[in-house]
PDB file of C-alpha atoms in Angstrom:
ATOM      1  CA  MET A 111     -41.073  16.076   8.826  1.00  0.00           C
ATOM      2  CA  LYS A 112     -38.071  15.921   6.531  1.00  0.00           C
ATOM      3  CA  LYS A 113     -38.858  17.151   2.996  1.00  0.00           C
ATOM      4  CA  SER A 114     -37.244  17.366  -0.410  1.00  0.00           C
ATOM      5  CA  LEU A 115     -38.200  18.773  -3.799  1.00  0.00           C
ATOM      6  CA  SER A 116     -37.578  17.022  -7.119  1.00  0.00           C
ATOM      7  CA  SER A 117     -38.377  18.501 -10.514  1.00  0.00           C
ATOM      8  CA  PHE A 118     -39.112  16.642 -13.731  1.00  0.00           C
ATOM      9  CA  LYS A 119     -39.894  17.659 -17.295  1.00  0.00           C
ATOM     10  CA  VAL A 120     -42.812  15.635 -18.690  1.00  0.00           C
ATOM     11  CA  ARG A 121     -41.604  13.671 -21.703  1.00  0.00           C
ATOM     12  CA  TYR A 122     -43.752  12.964 -24.736  1.00  0.00           C
ATOM     13  CA  ALA A 123     -43.569   9.196 -24.138  1.00  0.00           C
ATOM     14  CA  GLU A 124     -45.217   9.698 -20.727  1.00  0.00           C
ATOM     15  CA  THR A 125     -48.391  11.098 -22.244  1.00  0.00           C
ATOM     16  CA  ASP A 126     -51.409   9.514 -23.859  1.00  0.00           C
ATOM     17  CA  GLN A 127     -52.987  10.435 -27.192  1.00  0.00           C
ATOM     18  CA  MET A 128     -54.600  13.503 -25.570  1.00  0.00           C
ATOM     19  CA  GLY A 129     -51.222  14.840 -24.423  1.00  0.00           C
ATOM     20  CA  VAL A 130     -52.036  14.113 -20.763  1.00  0.00           C
ATOM     21  CA  VAL A 131     -49.580  12.292 -18.510  1.00  0.00           C
ATOM     22  CA  HIS A 132     -50.742   8.666 -18.300  1.00  0.00           C
ATOM     23  CA  HIS A 133     -51.699   7.752 -14.732  1.00  0.00           C
ATOM     24  CA  ALA A 134     -49.106   4.955 -14.483  1.00  0.00           C
ATOM     25  CA  ASN A 135     -46.271   7.469 -14.807  1.00  0.00           C
ATOM     26  CA  TYR A 136     -47.095   9.133 -11.498  1.00  0.00           C
ATOM     27  CA  ALA A 137     -45.749   6.100  -9.629  1.00  0.00           C
ATOM     28  CA  LEU A 138     -42.471   6.541 -11.542  1.00  0.00           C
ATOM     29  CA  TYR A 139     -42.274  10.220 -10.571  1.00  0.00           C
ATOM     30  CA  LEU A 140     -42.895   9.270  -6.939  1.00  0.00           C
ATOM     31  CA  GLU A 141     -40.188   6.614  -7.027  1.00  0.00           C
ATOM     32  CA  ALA A 142     -37.632   9.003  -8.541  1.00  0.00           C
ATOM     33  CA  ALA A 143     -38.519  11.630  -5.925  1.00  0.00           C
ATOM     34  CA  ARG A 144     -38.195   9.040  -3.140  1.00  0.00           C
ATOM     35  CA  LEU A 145     -34.701   8.132  -4.365  1.00  0.00           C
ATOM     36  CA  ASP A 146     -33.803  11.847  -4.366  1.00  0.00           C
ATOM     37  CA  TRP A 147     -35.144  12.109  -0.813  1.00  0.00           C
ATOM     38  CA  LEU A 148     -33.002   9.171   0.348  1.00  0.00           C
ATOM     39  CA  ASN A 149     -29.939  10.490  -1.481  1.00  0.00           C
ATOM     40  CA  GLN A 150     -30.138  13.807   0.379  1.00  0.00           C
ATOM     41  CA  PHE A 151     -29.425  11.817   3.551  1.00  0.00           C
ATOM     42  CA  GLY A 152     -26.627   9.829   1.931  1.00  0.00           C
ATOM     43  CA  ILE A 153     -28.776   6.702   1.722  1.00  0.00           C
ATOM     44  CA  SER A 154     -28.199   4.687  -1.435  1.00  0.00           C
ATOM     45  CA  TYR A 155     -30.958   2.329  -2.536  1.00  0.00           C
ATOM     46  CA  LYS A 156     -28.346   0.288  -4.401  1.00  0.00           C
ATOM     47  CA  LYS A 157     -26.123   0.020  -1.311  1.00  0.00           C
ATOM     48  CA  MET A 158     -29.123  -0.991   0.817  1.00  0.00           C
ATOM     49  CA  GLU A 159     -29.871  -3.834  -1.588  1.00  0.00           C
ATOM     50  CA  GLU A 160     -26.196  -4.875  -1.701  1.00  0.00           C
ATOM     51  CA  GLU A 161     -26.338  -5.067   2.109  1.00  0.00           C
ATOM     52  CA  GLY A 162     -29.364  -7.364   1.922  1.00  0.00           C
ATOM     53  CA  ILE A 163     -32.143  -4.871   2.611  1.00  0.00           C
ATOM     54  CA  PHE A 164     -35.099  -4.611   0.259  1.00  0.00           C
ATOM     55  CA  LEU A 165     -37.781  -1.939   0.452  1.00  0.00           C
ATOM     56  CA  PRO A 166     -40.860  -3.159  -1.432  1.00  0.00           C
ATOM     57  CA  VAL A 167     -43.994  -1.064  -1.781  1.00  0.00           C
ATOM     58  CA  TYR A 168     -46.723  -2.257   0.554  1.00  0.00           C
ATOM     59  CA  GLU A 169     -49.385   0.339  -0.176  1.00  0.00           C
ATOM     60  CA  LEU A 170     -49.850   3.188  -2.656  1.00  0.00           C
ATOM     61  CA  SER A 171     -52.627   5.760  -2.592  1.00  0.00           C
ATOM     62  CA  SER A 172     -52.948   8.382  -5.341  1.00  0.00           C
ATOM     63  CA  LYS A 173     -55.342  11.240  -5.900  1.00  0.00           C
ATOM     64  CA  TYR A 174     -55.391  12.788  -9.374  1.00  0.00           C
ATOM     65  CA  ILE A 175     -56.465  16.421  -9.033  1.00  0.00           C
ATOM     66  CA  LYS A 176     -55.420  18.081 -12.316  1.00  0.00           C
ATOM     67  CA  SER A 177     -53.692  16.846 -15.433  1.00  0.00           C
ATOM     68  CA  ALA A 178     -50.045  17.290 -16.283  1.00  0.00           C
ATOM     69  CA  PHE A 179     -49.140  17.656 -19.949  1.00  0.00           C
ATOM     70  CA  PHE A 180     -46.234  17.094 -22.289  1.00  0.00           C
ATOM     71  CA  ASP A 181     -43.365  19.522 -21.644  1.00  0.00           C
ATOM     72  CA  ASP A 182     -44.728  20.640 -18.255  1.00  0.00           C
ATOM     73  CA  GLU A 183     -42.199  21.098 -15.482  1.00  0.00           C
ATOM     74  CA  ILE A 184     -43.580  19.308 -12.427  1.00  0.00           C
ATOM     75  CA  THR A 185     -42.239  19.435  -8.890  1.00  0.00           C
ATOM     76  CA  VAL A 186     -42.667  16.596  -6.426  1.00  0.00           C
ATOM     77  CA  GLU A 187     -42.548  17.468  -2.732  1.00  0.00           C
ATOM     78  CA  THR A 188     -41.618  14.358  -0.760  1.00  0.00           C
ATOM     79  CA  SER A 189     -41.926  14.175   3.006  1.00  0.00           C
ATOM     80  CA  LEU A 190     -41.438  11.499   5.598  1.00  0.00           C
ATOM     81  CA  ARG A 191     -44.593  11.054   7.666  1.00  0.00           C
ATOM     82  CA  GLU A 192     -43.013   9.661  10.832  1.00  0.00           C
ATOM     83  CA  LYS A 193     -39.938   7.937  12.185  1.00  0.00           C
ATOM     84  CA  PRO A 194     -39.546   4.622  10.333  1.00  0.00           C
ATOM     85  CA  GLY A 195     -40.022   1.308  12.118  1.00  0.00           C
ATOM     86  CA  VAL A 196     -40.681  -1.793  10.054  1.00  0.00           C
ATOM     87  CA  LYS A 197     -42.529   0.498   7.655  1.00  0.00           C
ATOM     88  CA  ILE A 198     -41.552   3.820   6.152  1.00  0.00           C
ATOM     89  CA  ILE A 199     -44.305   6.140   4.921  1.00  0.00           C
ATOM     90  CA  PHE A 200     -43.810   8.946   2.427  1.00  0.00           C
ATOM     91  CA  ASP A 201     -46.320  11.666   1.543  1.00  0.00           C
ATOM     92  CA  TYR A 202     -46.150  13.428  -1.809  1.00  0.00           C
ATOM     93  CA  VAL A 203     -47.594  16.551  -3.377  1.00  0.00           C
ATOM     94  CA  ILE A 204     -47.009  17.225  -7.076  1.00  0.00           C
ATOM     95  CA  TYR A 205     -47.202  20.777  -8.412  1.00  0.00           C
ATOM     96  CA  ASN A 206     -47.420  22.002 -11.996  1.00  0.00           C
ATOM     97  CA  ASN A 207     -45.656  25.022 -13.561  1.00  0.00           C
ATOM     98  CA  LEU A 208     -48.211  27.369 -11.957  1.00  0.00           C
ATOM     99  CA  GLN A 209     -47.555  25.899  -8.484  1.00  0.00           C
ATOM    100  CA  GLU A 210     -51.030  24.331  -8.494  1.00  0.00           C
ATOM    101  CA  ILE A 211     -51.424  21.001  -6.748  1.00  0.00           C
ATOM    102  CA  ILE A 212     -52.109  18.390  -9.408  1.00  0.00           C
ATOM    103  CA  HIS A 213     -51.546  15.166  -7.473  1.00  0.00           C
ATOM    104  CA  GLU A 214     -51.349  13.895  -3.900  1.00  0.00           C
ATOM    105  CA  ALA A 215     -50.110  10.474  -2.870  1.00  0.00           C
ATOM    106  CA  ASN A 216     -48.660   8.411  -0.078  1.00  0.00           C
ATOM    107  CA  ILE A 217     -46.636   5.252  -0.209  1.00  0.00           C
ATOM    108  CA  THR A 218     -45.881   2.739   2.528  1.00  0.00           C
ATOM    109  CA  LEU A 219     -42.796   0.566   2.066  1.00  0.00           C
ATOM    110  CA  VAL A 220     -41.584  -2.259   4.294  1.00  0.00           C
ATOM    111  CA  PHE A 221     -37.984  -2.953   5.241  1.00  0.00           C
ATOM    112  CA  MET A 222     -37.312  -6.574   4.325  1.00  0.00           C
ATOM    113  CA  ASP A 223     -34.392  -8.953   4.753  1.00  0.00           C
ATOM    114  CA  ALA A 224     -33.380  -9.984   1.224  1.00  0.00           C
ATOM    115  CA  LYS A 225     -32.480 -13.550   2.254  1.00  0.00           C
ATOM    116  CA  THR A 226     -35.396 -14.448   4.499  1.00  0.00           C
ATOM    117  CA  LYS A 227     -37.983 -12.258   2.700  1.00  0.00           C
ATOM    118  CA  ARG A 228     -39.250 -11.275   6.155  1.00  0.00           C
ATOM    119  CA  PRO A 229     -39.924  -7.776   7.497  1.00  0.00           C
ATOM    120  CA  ILE A 230     -37.223  -6.184   9.645  1.00  0.00           C
ATOM    121  CA  LYS A 231     -36.899  -2.959  11.605  1.00  0.00           C
ATOM    122  CA  CYS A 232     -35.329   0.010   9.866  1.00  0.00           C
ATOM    123  CA  PRO A 233     -31.577  -0.457  10.324  1.00  0.00           C
ATOM    124  CA  ASP A 234     -29.922   1.865  12.853  1.00  0.00           C
ATOM    125  CA  ALA A 235     -27.488   3.201  10.229  1.00  0.00           C
ATOM    126  CA  ILE A 236     -30.412   4.385   8.103  1.00  0.00           C
ATOM    127  CA  LEU A 237     -32.172   5.948  11.101  1.00  0.00           C
ATOM    128  CA  LYS A 238     -28.941   7.723  12.003  1.00  0.00           C
ATOM    129  CA  ALA A 239     -28.494   9.024   8.442  1.00  0.00           C
ATOM    130  CA  MET A 240     -32.055  10.421   8.620  1.00  0.00           C
ATOM    131  CA  GLY A 241     -31.229  12.176  11.873  1.00  0.00           C
ATOM    132  CA  PHE A 242     -33.139   9.934  14.303  1.00  0.00           C
TER     133      PHE A 242
END
């Protein structure tokens, strides 16, 4: 399905004492890549929230294959798994400088009404922006 690529330079603060990216930082890379993915379709996370739509993470699955290190340039490939309904599912592959796969993940988020805190269907305007 629809894909995007986002690149990041690993910062020193993201690594542990061994110079390896700490596992918690992968979720931050995935979030930044997801925002890039949405932006390519003109979808603003901030505008969604201002319009009363939240998109909390429901499920996150990560597989750590190889380490990333300080000063590495990593690339996150983000793809939409299927047409969104109440849920939207993203698949991710992270590559290192050598184009080796170092991480695979998927995240399920749920569209939620900010006032009622109840799940809702993906708004038509967002589906349209995504080309559905």
